Coordinates of C-alpha atoms and ligand atoms in Angstrom, one line a residue:
M17 CA -27.7 -15.2 21.2
R18 CA -26.7 -13.3 18.0
N19 CA -23.4 -14.2 16.7
I20 CA -22.9 -16.9 19.2
A21 CA -23.4 -20.2 17.2
P22 CA -23.4 -23.9 18.4
A23 CA -20.6 -26.1 17.3
I24 CA -20.3 -27.3 13.7
S25 CA -18.8 -30.8 12.6
P26 CA -16.8 -30.6 9.4
P27 CA -16.7 -33.3 6.8
A28 CA -13.3 -35.2 6.6
G29 CA -10.6 -33.3 5.0
I30 CA -11.7 -30.1 6.4
G31 CA -10.5 -28.4 10.0
D32 CA -7.8 -31.3 10.5
R33 CA -4.9 -29.6 9.4
K34 CA -2.9 -29.9 12.7
P35 CA 0.5 -28.4 12.8
A36 CA 3.5 -30.5 13.7
N37 CA 5.1 -27.9 16.1
Q38 CA 4.7 -29.4 19.8
A39 CA 4.6 -25.9 21.4
V40 CA 1.7 -24.9 19.3
L41 CA -0.1 -28.4 20.0
D42 CA 0.7 -28.1 23.7
W43 CA -0.8 -24.4 24.0
V44 CA -3.9 -25.6 22.1
Q45 CA -4.7 -28.2 24.6
D46 CA -4.1 -25.8 27.6
V47 CA -6.5 -23.6 26.1
A48 CA -9.0 -26.5 25.2
K49 CA -8.6 -27.7 28.6
L50 CA -9.5 -24.6 29.8
T51 CA -12.4 -23.4 27.6
Q52 CA -14.0 -26.9 27.2
P53 CA -15.0 -26.6 23.3
E54 CA -17.1 -29.4 21.9
N55 CA -14.3 -29.7 19.1
I56 CA -11.2 -28.1 17.7
F57 CA -11.2 -27.1 14.3
W58 CA -7.6 -26.6 12.9
C59 CA -7.8 -24.0 10.0
D60 CA -5.7 -24.3 6.7
G61 CA -7.0 -21.2 4.8
S62 CA -7.9 -23.3 1.7
D63 CA -10.9 -22.4 -0.6
C64 CA -12.8 -25.5 0.5
E65 CA -12.5 -24.7 4.2
N66 CA -13.7 -21.1 3.5
A67 CA -16.7 -22.2 1.3
F68 CA -17.4 -24.5 4.2
L69 CA -17.4 -21.9 7.1
I70 CA -19.3 -19.6 4.8
E71 CA -22.0 -22.1 4.6
Q72 CA -22.2 -22.8 8.1
S73 CA -22.4 -19.0 9.0
L74 CA -25.2 -18.5 6.5
Q75 CA -27.1 -21.4 8.3
Q76 CA -26.3 -20.1 11.8
N77 CA -27.1 -16.4 10.8
V78 CA -23.7 -15.1 11.5
L79 CA -23.6 -13.9 7.8
I80 CA -26.3 -12.8 5.4
K81 CA -25.7 -13.4 1.7
L82 CA -25.6 -10.3 -0.6
N83 CA -27.1 -10.1 -4.1
E84 CA -24.7 -12.3 -6.2
K85 CA -25.2 -10.0 -9.4
K86 CA -24.5 -6.7 -7.4
V87 CA -22.0 -7.7 -4.9
P88 CA -20.5 -11.2 -5.9
R89 CA -19.3 -13.5 -3.2
S90 CA -19.9 -10.9 -0.4
Y91 CA -21.5 -11.0 2.9
L92 CA -23.0 -9.1 5.5
H93 CA -22.3 -9.3 9.2
R94 CA -24.1 -7.6 12.1
S95 CA -22.2 -7.1 15.4
N96 CA -24.1 -7.1 18.7
P97 CA -25.2 -3.4 19.1
N98 CA -23.4 -3.1 22.2
D99 CA -20.1 -4.1 20.4
V100 CA -19.3 -1.9 17.2
A101 CA -15.9 -0.3 17.8
R102 CA -12.7 -0.7 20.0
V103 CA -12.7 -0.3 23.6
E104 CA -9.8 1.6 24.6
Q105 CA -11.0 1.8 28.5
F106 CA -10.9 -2.1 28.5
T107 CA -7.5 -2.5 26.7
F108 CA -4.7 -3.4 29.0
I109 CA -0.9 -3.7 28.7
C110 CA 0.3 -6.2 31.2
T111 CA 4.0 -5.8 31.7
P112 CA 5.7 -6.8 34.9
T113 CA 6.0 -3.2 36.0
K114 CA 3.6 -0.3 35.7
E115 CA 6.4 1.8 34.4
E116 CA 6.9 -0.4 31.2
A117 CA 3.3 0.3 30.1
G118 CA 3.7 3.8 30.9
P119 CA 1.3 6.8 31.6
T120 CA -1.0 6.3 28.6
N121 CA -1.9 2.8 29.0
N122 CA -4.3 0.9 31.3
W123 CA -1.9 -1.5 33.1
S124 CA -2.6 -4.5 35.2
E125 CA -0.1 -7.0 37.0
P126 CA 0.3 -9.9 34.5
A127 CA -0.4 -12.6 36.9
E128 CA -3.6 -11.1 38.4
M129 CA -4.9 -10.3 34.6
Y130 CA -4.2 -13.8 33.7
L131 CA -6.0 -15.4 36.7
K132 CA -9.0 -13.1 35.9
L133 CA -9.1 -13.8 32.2
Q134 CA -8.7 -17.5 33.1
T135 CA -11.8 -17.3 35.5
M136 CA -13.8 -15.9 32.6
L137 CA -12.5 -18.2 30.0
K138 CA -13.3 -21.4 32.2
G139 CA -15.8 -23.6 30.2
A140 CA -16.4 -20.6 27.8
M141 CA -16.3 -22.6 24.5
R142 CA -18.7 -25.2 25.9
G143 CA -21.0 -26.5 23.0
R144 CA -18.8 -24.4 20.8
T145 CA -16.3 -24.9 18.2
M146 CA -12.6 -23.7 18.8
F147 CA -10.9 -22.5 15.8
V148 CA -7.0 -22.4 15.6
I149 CA -5.9 -19.9 12.9
P150 CA -2.1 -19.9 11.6
Y151 CA -1.2 -16.9 10.1
I152 CA 1.9 -14.5 9.3
M153 CA 2.2 -10.6 9.5
G154 CA 4.2 -9.3 6.7
P155 CA 5.3 -10.5 3.2
A156 CA 6.2 -14.2 3.1
D157 CA 9.9 -13.7 2.5
S158 CA 10.5 -10.6 4.9
L159 CA 12.9 -11.0 7.7
L160 CA 10.4 -8.8 9.6
T161 CA 7.4 -11.4 9.1
K162 CA 6.0 -12.7 12.4
V163 CA 3.9 -16.0 12.9
G164 CA 0.8 -15.8 15.2
F165 CA -1.7 -18.2 16.1
E166 CA -5.1 -17.0 16.8
I167 CA -7.7 -19.4 18.8
T168 CA -11.2 -18.0 18.7
D169 CA -14.8 -19.3 18.9
S170 CA -16.0 -17.1 16.2
K171 CA -16.5 -17.9 12.7
Y172 CA -16.7 -14.4 11.7
V173 CA -13.2 -13.9 13.0
V174 CA -11.7 -16.9 11.0
L175 CA -13.3 -15.4 7.8
S176 CA -12.1 -12.1 8.6
M177 CA -8.5 -13.3 9.2
R178 CA -8.3 -15.2 6.0
I179 CA -8.8 -11.9 4.4
M180 CA -6.8 -9.5 6.6
T181 CA -3.7 -12.0 7.1
R182 CA -1.8 -14.6 5.2
M183 CA -3.4 -17.3 6.9
G184 CA -3.2 -21.3 6.9
D185 CA -0.2 -23.4 5.5
V186 CA 2.2 -20.2 4.7
A187 CA 2.3 -20.0 8.5
I188 CA 2.5 -23.5 9.6
K189 CA 5.4 -23.9 7.2
R190 CA 7.2 -20.7 8.3
L191 CA 6.9 -21.6 12.0
G192 CA 8.3 -25.4 11.2
D193 CA 8.6 -27.9 13.9
D194 CA 11.1 -26.1 16.2
A195 CA 9.5 -25.8 19.7
N196 CA 11.3 -22.9 20.7
A197 CA 10.6 -20.8 17.7
E198 CA 9.2 -17.4 18.2
W199 CA 5.4 -17.0 17.5
N200 CA 2.6 -15.0 18.9
R201 CA -0.2 -16.8 21.0
G202 CA -3.7 -15.2 20.7
V203 CA -6.7 -16.4 22.4
H204 CA -10.3 -14.9 21.8
S205 CA -13.5 -15.8 23.2
L206 CA -16.9 -14.0 22.5
L207 CA -18.0 -15.2 26.0
D208 CA -21.5 -13.7 26.1
V209 CA -20.6 -10.5 24.4
D210 CA -21.2 -8.6 27.3
P211 CA -19.6 -5.2 27.6
T212 CA -19.0 -5.6 31.4
R213 CA -16.9 -8.6 30.5
R214 CA -15.0 -7.2 27.7
F215 CA -11.2 -7.1 27.8
I216 CA -8.2 -6.8 25.5
C217 CA -5.1 -7.8 27.1
H218 CA -1.5 -7.8 25.9
F219 CA 1.3 -9.5 27.6
P220 CA 4.2 -8.4 25.5
Q221 CA 7.0 -10.1 27.5
D222 CA 5.2 -13.2 26.6
N223 CA 4.2 -12.3 23.0
A224 CA 0.7 -13.2 24.1
I225 CA -2.8 -11.7 23.6
I226 CA -6.0 -12.5 25.3
S227 CA -9.5 -10.9 24.0
V228 CA -12.7 -11.8 25.7
G229 CA -16.3 -10.5 25.4
S230 CA -16.2 -8.6 22.0
G231 CA -16.8 -9.9 18.3
Y232 CA -15.8 -6.6 16.6
G233 CA -12.8 -5.6 14.6
G234 CA -9.7 -4.4 16.2
N235 CA -10.8 -6.0 19.5
V236 CA -10.6 -9.6 17.8
L237 CA -8.7 -9.7 14.6
L238 CA -5.8 -10.0 17.0
S239 CA -3.4 -9.8 14.1
K240 CA -4.0 -6.2 13.7
K241 CA -4.0 -3.7 16.4
C242 CA -3.0 -6.4 19.0
L243 CA -0.2 -8.1 17.3
A244 CA 1.0 -5.7 14.3
L245 CA 0.9 -2.5 16.6
R246 CA 0.8 -3.1 20.2
I247 CA 3.0 -6.1 20.8
G248 CA 4.8 -5.1 17.4
S249 CA 5.7 -1.7 18.7
Y250 CA 7.2 -3.5 22.0
L251 CA 9.2 -6.1 19.7
A252 CA 10.3 -3.0 17.4
R253 CA 11.9 -1.1 20.2
K254 CA 13.7 -4.0 21.4
Q255 CA 15.1 -5.1 18.0
G256 CA 15.5 -1.5 16.8
W257 CA 12.8 -0.9 14.2
L258 CA 9.2 0.8 14.1
A259 CA 5.8 -0.7 14.0
E260 CA 3.5 2.3 13.3
H261 CA -0.3 3.3 12.6
M262 CA 0.6 4.4 9.1
L263 CA -0.5 3.9 5.4
I264 CA 2.2 3.6 2.9
L265 CA 1.9 4.8 -0.7
G266 CA 3.9 5.0 -3.6
V267 CA 3.7 8.2 -5.8
E268 CA 5.2 8.3 -9.4
S269 CA 5.8 11.1 -11.7
P270 CA 5.0 11.1 -15.3
E271 CA 8.6 10.9 -15.9
G272 CA 8.6 7.7 -14.0
K273 CA 10.4 8.9 -10.7
K274 CA 8.9 7.0 -7.9
H275 CA 8.8 7.7 -3.9
Y276 CA 7.3 6.2 -1.1
V277 CA 5.5 8.0 1.6
A278 CA 4.4 6.7 5.0
A279 CA 1.4 8.7 6.7
A280 CA 0.4 8.4 10.5
F281 CA -3.4 9.6 10.8
P282 CA -5.3 8.4 13.8
S283 CA -8.3 6.1 13.3
A284 CA -10.9 7.3 10.8
C285 CA -8.9 10.2 9.8
G286 CA -8.3 9.3 6.3
K287 CA -5.4 6.8 5.9
T288 CA -7.3 4.4 3.6
N289 CA -8.5 7.4 1.6
F290 CA -5.0 8.9 1.1
A291 CA -3.4 5.5 0.4
M292 CA -5.5 5.2 -2.8
L293 CA -6.1 8.6 -4.1
I294 CA -6.8 9.3 -7.7
P295 CA -5.1 12.5 -8.7
P296 CA -7.2 15.3 -10.3
K297 CA -7.2 15.8 -13.9
H298 CA -4.9 18.4 -14.0
F299 CA -2.1 15.8 -12.5
A300 CA -2.1 13.7 -15.7
G301 CA 0.5 11.0 -15.7
W302 CA 0.8 11.1 -12.0
K303 CA -0.1 7.7 -10.2
V304 CA -0.6 6.8 -6.7
T305 CA -0.2 3.2 -5.7
T306 CA -1.0 1.5 -2.3
V307 CA 1.3 -0.7 -0.1
G308 CA -0.7 -0.4 2.9
D309 CA -3.7 1.6 4.4
D310 CA -3.3 1.2 8.2
I311 CA 0.0 -0.3 9.5
A312 CA 3.8 -0.1 8.6
W313 CA 6.7 -2.1 9.8
M314 CA 9.8 0.0 8.9
Q315 CA 13.5 -1.1 9.4
I316 CA 16.8 0.6 8.6
R317 CA 18.3 -0.5 5.3
D318 CA 21.2 1.3 3.7
G319 CA 20.6 4.2 6.2
R320 CA 17.1 4.8 5.0
L321 CA 13.7 3.6 6.5
S322 CA 12.2 0.7 4.6
A323 CA 8.6 -0.1 5.1
V324 CA 6.5 -3.2 4.7
N325 CA 2.8 -3.6 5.2
P326 CA 2.3 -6.6 7.5
E327 CA -1.5 -6.9 6.4
N328 CA -3.0 -8.9 3.6
G329 CA -6.3 -6.7 3.4
Y330 CA -8.2 -3.5 4.5
F331 CA -10.4 -3.3 7.3
G332 CA -11.9 0.1 6.2
V333 CA -14.6 2.7 7.4
V334 CA -17.4 2.4 5.0
P335 CA -19.6 5.5 5.5
G336 CA -18.6 8.1 3.2
T337 CA -17.0 6.0 0.8
S338 CA -18.2 6.7 -3.0
Y339 CA -17.1 6.7 -6.3
K340 CA -16.6 10.5 -5.8
S341 CA -14.6 10.3 -2.7
N342 CA -12.8 7.1 -3.3
P343 CA -13.3 5.2 -6.5
N344 CA -10.4 2.8 -5.6
A345 CA -12.1 1.7 -2.6
M346 CA -15.3 1.4 -4.1
K347 CA -13.8 -0.9 -6.9
S348 CA -12.3 -3.0 -4.1
I349 CA -15.5 -3.7 -2.3
E350 CA -17.6 -4.5 -5.2
H351 CA -16.7 -8.2 -4.8
D352 CA -15.4 -10.7 -2.3
T353 CA -15.9 -8.4 0.7
L354 CA -17.1 -9.0 4.1
Y355 CA -19.2 -6.3 5.4
T356 CA -20.0 -5.4 9.2
N357 CA -22.9 -3.1 10.2
V358 CA -23.9 -1.6 7.0
A359 CA -27.7 -1.3 5.8
L360 CA -29.1 -4.2 3.7
T361 CA -31.4 -3.0 0.8
D362 CA -34.5 -4.9 -0.4
D363 CA -32.6 -6.3 -3.3
G364 CA -29.7 -7.8 -1.2
D365 CA -27.4 -4.7 -1.7
V366 CA -25.7 -3.0 0.8
W367 CA -25.9 0.7 1.6
W368 CA -24.7 3.5 3.6
E369 CA -24.5 7.2 4.5
G370 CA -22.4 8.7 1.7
K371 CA -22.8 6.1 -1.0
D372 CA -23.5 7.3 -4.5
G373 CA -27.1 7.9 -5.8
A374 CA -30.1 8.3 -3.7
P375 CA -31.0 6.5 -0.6
P376 CA -33.2 3.5 -0.8
A377 CA -36.8 3.9 0.1
H378 CA -36.4 1.1 2.2
A379 CA -33.6 -0.9 4.0
I380 CA -32.9 -2.9 7.0
D381 CA -30.4 -1.0 9.1
W382 CA -27.4 -2.1 11.0
R383 CA -29.3 -3.3 13.8
G384 CA -31.6 -5.3 11.7
N385 CA -34.8 -2.9 12.0
D386 CA -36.7 -1.4 9.1
W387 CA -35.2 1.9 7.9
T388 CA -36.3 4.7 5.5
P389 CA -35.0 8.0 4.7
D390 CA -37.3 9.5 7.2
S391 CA -35.8 7.5 9.9
K392 CA -33.9 9.4 12.8
E393 CA -31.3 6.8 13.0
K394 CA -28.5 6.1 10.6
A395 CA -28.7 3.2 8.4
A396 CA -25.2 2.1 8.6
H397 CA -23.2 2.4 12.0
P398 CA -20.6 5.5 11.6
N399 CA -17.9 2.7 12.1
S400 CA -19.2 0.2 9.8
R401 CA -16.4 -1.4 8.1
F402 CA -15.4 -3.5 5.1
A403 CA -12.9 -6.4 5.0
T404 CA -11.5 -6.8 1.7
P405 CA -8.5 -8.6 0.3
M406 CA -5.6 -5.9 -0.8
G407 CA -5.7 -8.1 -4.2
N408 CA -9.0 -6.4 -5.0
N409 CA -7.2 -2.9 -4.9
P410 CA -7.0 -1.5 -8.5
V411 CA -3.9 0.7 -7.7
L412 CA -2.2 -2.1 -5.4
D413 CA 1.6 -1.3 -5.5
P414 CA 3.7 -4.1 -7.5
D415 CA 6.2 -4.2 -4.6
V416 CA 3.8 -5.0 -1.9
E417 CA 5.0 -8.5 -1.5
K418 CA 8.7 -7.3 -1.4
G419 CA 10.2 -8.8 1.7
E420 CA 13.0 -5.9 2.0
G421 CA 10.1 -3.4 1.9
V422 CA 9.9 0.1 0.1
P423 CA 12.2 3.1 0.7
I424 CA 10.5 5.7 2.5
S425 CA 11.1 9.4 1.2
A426 CA 8.8 11.2 3.6
I427 CA 6.7 10.6 6.8
I428 CA 3.5 12.6 7.3
F429 CA 1.7 13.2 10.5
G430 CA -1.7 14.5 10.5
G431 CA -4.8 14.8 12.6
R432 CA -8.6 16.0 12.4
R433 CA -8.4 19.6 13.5
S434 CA -11.0 22.2 12.6
D435 CA -8.5 25.1 13.7
T436 CA -5.0 25.9 14.3
M437 CA -3.1 23.2 12.2
P438 CA -2.5 24.5 8.4
L439 CA -2.9 22.3 5.5
V440 CA 0.7 21.2 5.3
F441 CA 4.0 22.1 6.7
Q442 CA 7.5 20.5 7.1
A443 CA 9.7 19.9 10.2
F444 CA 13.1 21.5 10.1
D445 CA 14.8 18.3 10.9
W446 CA 14.2 14.7 12.4
N447 CA 14.0 15.6 15.9
H448 CA 11.6 18.5 15.2
G449 CA 9.5 16.0 13.1
V450 CA 9.7 13.6 16.2
Y451 CA 8.1 16.7 18.2
L452 CA 5.4 16.9 15.5
G453 CA 4.2 13.3 15.7
A454 CA 4.7 13.5 19.6
T455 CA 2.1 16.5 19.9
M456 CA -0.5 15.4 17.4
A457 CA -3.8 16.0 18.3
S458 CA -7.1 14.9 16.8
E459 CA -10.7 15.0 17.2
T460 CA -12.1 11.5 18.4
T461 CA -13.9 9.5 15.9
A462 CA -16.5 6.4 16.1
A463 CA -13.7 4.0 15.6
A464 CA -13.5 3.9 19.4
T465 CA -16.5 3.7 21.8
G466 CA -16.9 7.2 23.8
A467 CA -17.5 10.6 22.8
V468 CA -16.9 11.9 19.2
G469 CA -15.4 15.2 18.2
Q470 CA -13.3 15.9 21.3
V471 CA -9.7 16.9 20.7
R472 CA -7.1 14.6 22.3
R473 CA -3.3 14.3 21.9
D474 CA -2.6 11.3 19.9
P475 CA 1.1 11.0 19.5
M476 CA 2.0 9.6 16.2
A477 CA -1.7 8.1 15.9
M478 CA -0.5 5.5 18.3
L479 CA -1.9 6.6 21.4
P480 CA -4.3 3.4 21.6
F481 CA -1.7 1.2 20.1
C482 CA 1.7 1.9 21.8
G483 CA 2.4 -1.2 23.7
Y484 CA 5.0 0.3 26.1
N485 CA 5.8 3.6 27.9
I486 CA 5.2 6.6 25.5
G487 CA 8.3 8.0 26.9
D488 CA 10.4 5.1 25.8
Y489 CA 8.5 5.2 22.6
F490 CA 9.5 9.0 21.7
R491 CA 13.1 8.0 22.8
H492 CA 12.9 5.2 20.4
W493 CA 12.1 7.6 17.5
I494 CA 14.9 9.8 18.5
E495 CA 17.4 6.9 18.6
I496 CA 16.1 5.7 14.9
G497 CA 16.8 9.3 13.7
K498 CA 20.6 9.2 14.8
R499 CA 21.0 5.7 12.9
L500 CA 19.5 7.2 9.5
T501 CA 22.1 8.6 7.2
N502 CA 19.3 9.3 4.6
P503 CA 16.3 10.1 6.9
P504 CA 12.8 10.7 5.4
L505 CA 11.6 14.5 5.6
I506 CA 8.7 14.9 8.1
F507 CA 5.7 16.8 7.3
N508 CA 2.3 17.6 9.0
V509 CA -1.0 17.8 7.3
N510 CA -4.6 18.6 8.2
W511 CA -7.2 17.9 5.7
F512 CA -9.9 19.1 8.3
R513 CA -9.7 22.7 9.0
K514 CA -12.8 24.6 8.9
G515 CA -13.8 28.1 8.3
K516 CA -16.1 30.6 10.2
D517 CA -19.1 28.9 8.3
R518 CA -18.0 25.7 10.0
K519 CA -17.3 24.0 6.7
F520 CA -14.3 22.1 5.4
L521 CA -11.8 24.8 4.0
W522 CA -10.0 22.1 1.8
P523 CA -11.8 19.7 -0.7
G524 CA -9.6 16.7 0.5
F525 CA -9.6 13.5 -1.0
G526 CA -8.2 13.3 -4.7
D527 CA -7.2 17.0 -4.3
N528 CA -4.9 15.8 -1.5
M529 CA -2.5 15.2 -4.4
R530 CA -1.7 18.7 -4.5
V531 CA -0.4 18.6 -1.1
L532 CA 1.4 15.3 -1.8
K533 CA 3.1 17.0 -4.8
W534 CA 4.4 19.7 -2.8
I535 CA 5.8 17.2 -0.3
I536 CA 7.4 15.3 -3.2
D537 CA 9.0 18.5 -4.5
R538 CA 10.6 19.2 -1.0
C539 CA 12.0 15.7 -1.3
E540 CA 13.3 16.5 -4.6
K541 CA 14.5 20.0 -3.4
S542 CA 12.5 21.9 -6.0
G543 CA 9.6 22.9 -3.9
G544 CA 9.4 26.5 -2.3
A545 CA 8.5 27.3 1.1
V546 CA 8.8 30.0 3.6
E547 CA 10.2 29.6 7.1
S548 CA 7.7 30.3 10.0
P549 CA 7.8 29.7 13.8
I550 CA 6.0 26.1 13.2
G551 CA 8.2 24.9 10.2
W552 CA 8.5 25.3 6.4
L553 CA 5.1 26.5 5.2
P554 CA 4.3 26.5 1.6
S555 CA 3.1 30.0 0.3
P556 CA -0.2 29.6 -2.3
H557 CA 2.2 29.7 -5.3
D558 CA 4.2 26.8 -3.9
V559 CA 1.1 24.5 -4.2
D560 CA -0.1 23.5 -7.5
L561 CA -3.8 24.6 -7.4
A562 CA -4.7 24.8 -11.1
D563 CA -8.4 23.7 -11.8
L564 CA -9.0 23.9 -8.0
D565 CA -12.4 25.4 -7.2
V566 CA -11.5 27.2 -3.9
E567 CA -11.6 30.7 -3.2
H568 CA -8.2 32.4 -2.9
K569 CA -9.1 33.8 0.7
C570 CA -9.7 30.1 1.9
I571 CA -6.5 28.9 0.4
V572 CA -4.8 31.8 2.2
E573 CA -6.8 30.9 5.5
I574 CA -5.7 27.3 5.3
L575 CA -2.2 27.6 4.5
G576 CA -1.7 30.2 7.1
I577 CA -1.3 30.1 11.0
D578 CA -3.1 32.4 13.7
H579 CA -0.7 33.2 16.3
E580 CA -3.4 33.4 19.0
E581 CA -4.4 29.8 18.1
W582 CA -0.9 28.6 18.2
Q583 CA -0.5 30.1 21.8
K584 CA -3.1 28.0 22.9
E585 CA -1.8 24.9 21.0
L586 CA 1.7 25.5 22.7
A587 CA -0.1 25.5 25.9
G588 CA -1.6 22.3 24.9
H589 CA 1.7 20.7 24.3
Q590 CA 3.0 21.6 27.5
N591 CA -0.1 20.2 29.4
F592 CA 0.3 17.0 27.3
F593 CA 3.9 16.6 28.4
E594 CA 3.3 17.4 32.1
S595 CA 0.3 15.1 31.9
L596 CA 2.9 12.2 31.2
G597 CA 4.7 12.7 34.5
G598 CA 8.3 13.3 33.4
V599 CA 8.9 10.7 30.7
V600 CA 9.2 13.0 27.9
P601 CA 12.9 12.9 26.5
E602 CA 14.8 15.9 27.2
E603 CA 15.2 16.5 23.1
L604 CA 11.3 17.1 23.0
L605 CA 11.1 19.3 25.8
K606 CA 13.9 21.5 24.2
Q607 CA 11.8 21.3 21.0
R608 CA 8.9 22.8 22.9
E609 CA 11.0 25.5 24.2
Q610 CA 12.7 26.5 20.8
L611 CA 9.1 26.4 19.4
A612 CA 8.0 28.9 21.9
A613 CA 10.9 31.1 21.4
R614 CA 10.4 31.2 17.6
F615 CA 6.9 32.6 18.3
K616 CA 8.7 35.4 20.5
Q617 CA 11.1 36.5 17.5
Ligands
GTP7 P1 -9.0 3.5 10.4 O1 -9.1 2.6 9.7 O2 -9.9 3.7 11.5 O3 -7.6 3.4 11.0 O4 -9.1 4.9 9.5 P2 -8.4 5.7 8.4 O5 -7.3 6.6 8.8 O6 -8.0 4.7 7.3 O7 -9.6 6.5 7.8 P3 -10.5 6.7 6.5 O8 -9.6 6.8 5.2 O9 -11.3 5.5 6.4 O10 -11.1 7.9 6.5 C1 -12.3 8.3 7.4 C2 -13.2 9.2 7.3 O11 -12.6 10.4 7.0 C3 -14.2 8.7 6.2 O12 -15.5 9.2 6.5 C4 -13.7 9.4 5.1 O13 -14.7 9.9 4.2 C5 -13.2 10.8 5.8 N1 -12.0 11.3 4.8 C6 -10.8 10.8 4.5 N2 -9.9 11.7 3.5 C7 -10.6 12.8 3.8 C8 -10.3 14.2 3.4 O14 -9.4 14.4 2.6 N3 -11.2 15.1 3.7 C9 -12.5 14.9 4.4 N4 -13.2 16.0 4.6 N5 -12.7 13.7 4.7 C10 -12.0 12.8 4.7
SPV8 C1 -8.8 1.8 13.9 O1 -9.5 2.1 14.8 O2 -7.6 2.5 13.8 C2 -8.9 0.8 12.8 C3 -10.0 -0.1 12.9 O3 -8.1 0.5 12.0 S1 -10.1 -1.2 14.2 O4 -9.2 -2.5 13.4 O5 -11.4 -1.8 14.5 O6 -9.1 -1.0 15.2
MN9 MN1 -6.4 2.1 11.9

């Protein structure tokens, strides 16, 4: 079956980097005893190991080599068509009590789930190679950095983890040989890629993850959503820091004054694009740099929030990426990139909906079928992705490896809302900002299986990623605020509001710089705003709109609020809080009352 390849036998010197740590060796033996692989391949992350695995993947049709001239050292992978996105309904937080997992997570009793998974994993790697991947999340010299080991029977996972994490010797060295050292245990097996036997399970109290039945992205790169967000958020609460679904960007003025901003937008709602934006011509001398595009780990330093990106690469949405929308992403994925589920042109190039230029007259679509511009099906899957090392990014921030992180001046929350939410507004204070995050909503996207375009509450863009009780998570945010003497200002943005013609009112992408500039002005105490029931709103002359080809009435519409829509929104907040069954902190309930009262004034 596709993507499930037989065992490989590496030559001497490859696949034999066994760590010295006895706890790791014992765990690997236990998993091998259960899954019965043909052999064990100990990864070291080296170039020759990578070259060998790519060679094997090409032979076994796990990868297709792309045209070396057009996209050097790059490959295409096609996942099983039943396996193209995260599966939230099969994602579990298996804490000792259901209360710890809370009202927004699927929960199962840990012993029960371990037993069920062990039954599925019994003999699951027969005839296959079991890979052991050592990796760290976070810069090599950061106190926040975590060690993980992922066992997998997928070469695609190994090749992706080498891009997405700092993998190999750096992790083995960091772990050392103390058998009591803290590290994350991740087990992944494709099984038979059957959606009815697909489970992504977290055991935060054991720092363990087990993922079966999938070969796709966030389900199987256990470093990412599973460790850096779900287990990460659980550890963060215990240890007094924050693990968030946020990009981190640097923004430097022509005078050389630099701020860092973190922004939480739900899946496929614009983090990668915002993190790499190129300011419009009018903003000559302004520069945006990327620290991270998906995950931020933030700790308190000198009374401020300080953020690191735990990842080493970007697993980004491909469709819609072009030289017009995101030139820095295009340059990042021109070489040394692993593509998943895009279309393949007849000359060995990649193609997707929204790429620059005319569509090819013929291509092979993401499923492997013939495709022409007349086809009804999309050539690339809407959740097709690139995995590319952050070193490819032309605007990578120089402080991305800094262990202490970068100081955060502003936090931005934002969703995909065709109505109600204005382009940007500012919270009155920290707790009001926490309320904005807690009540965020967004239209669902192809990043998770299920209906697309349905508005749902997605607090802090963490609904699918919070590894514990969402009420405790809100409480944790409030407590962090109390410890900050110099807290970031908190904002809300919406790039996706539509007019009566159902078209986006705001051009987005590079023009989001105009909003970012207002946010920076507010941080610098120089930006104007008017007080409104929902927070500080810029009036049209507070935002730099020079050279922007948008009608004034659209600007007024997108910067404004409609009181009728907001009455519905308020009811939505109340319904959401009630649906959580009494876990919402008093402070946030009070925020809701105050918001409602401000509308009545
Ligand atoms: P994940 O990787 O799933 O967490 O997503 P992300 O938040 O990084 O989303 P990404 O930046 O990849 O954007 C997802 C989709 O939104 C793409 O199709 C983009 O083209 C589109 N998009 C991003 N920014 C904007 C914007 O400012 N305006 C509009 N209209 N679309 C945007
Ligand atoms: C997301 O869905 O938020 C992603 C993609 O970043 S995945 O890694 O597949 O979860
Ligand atoms: Mn994401």
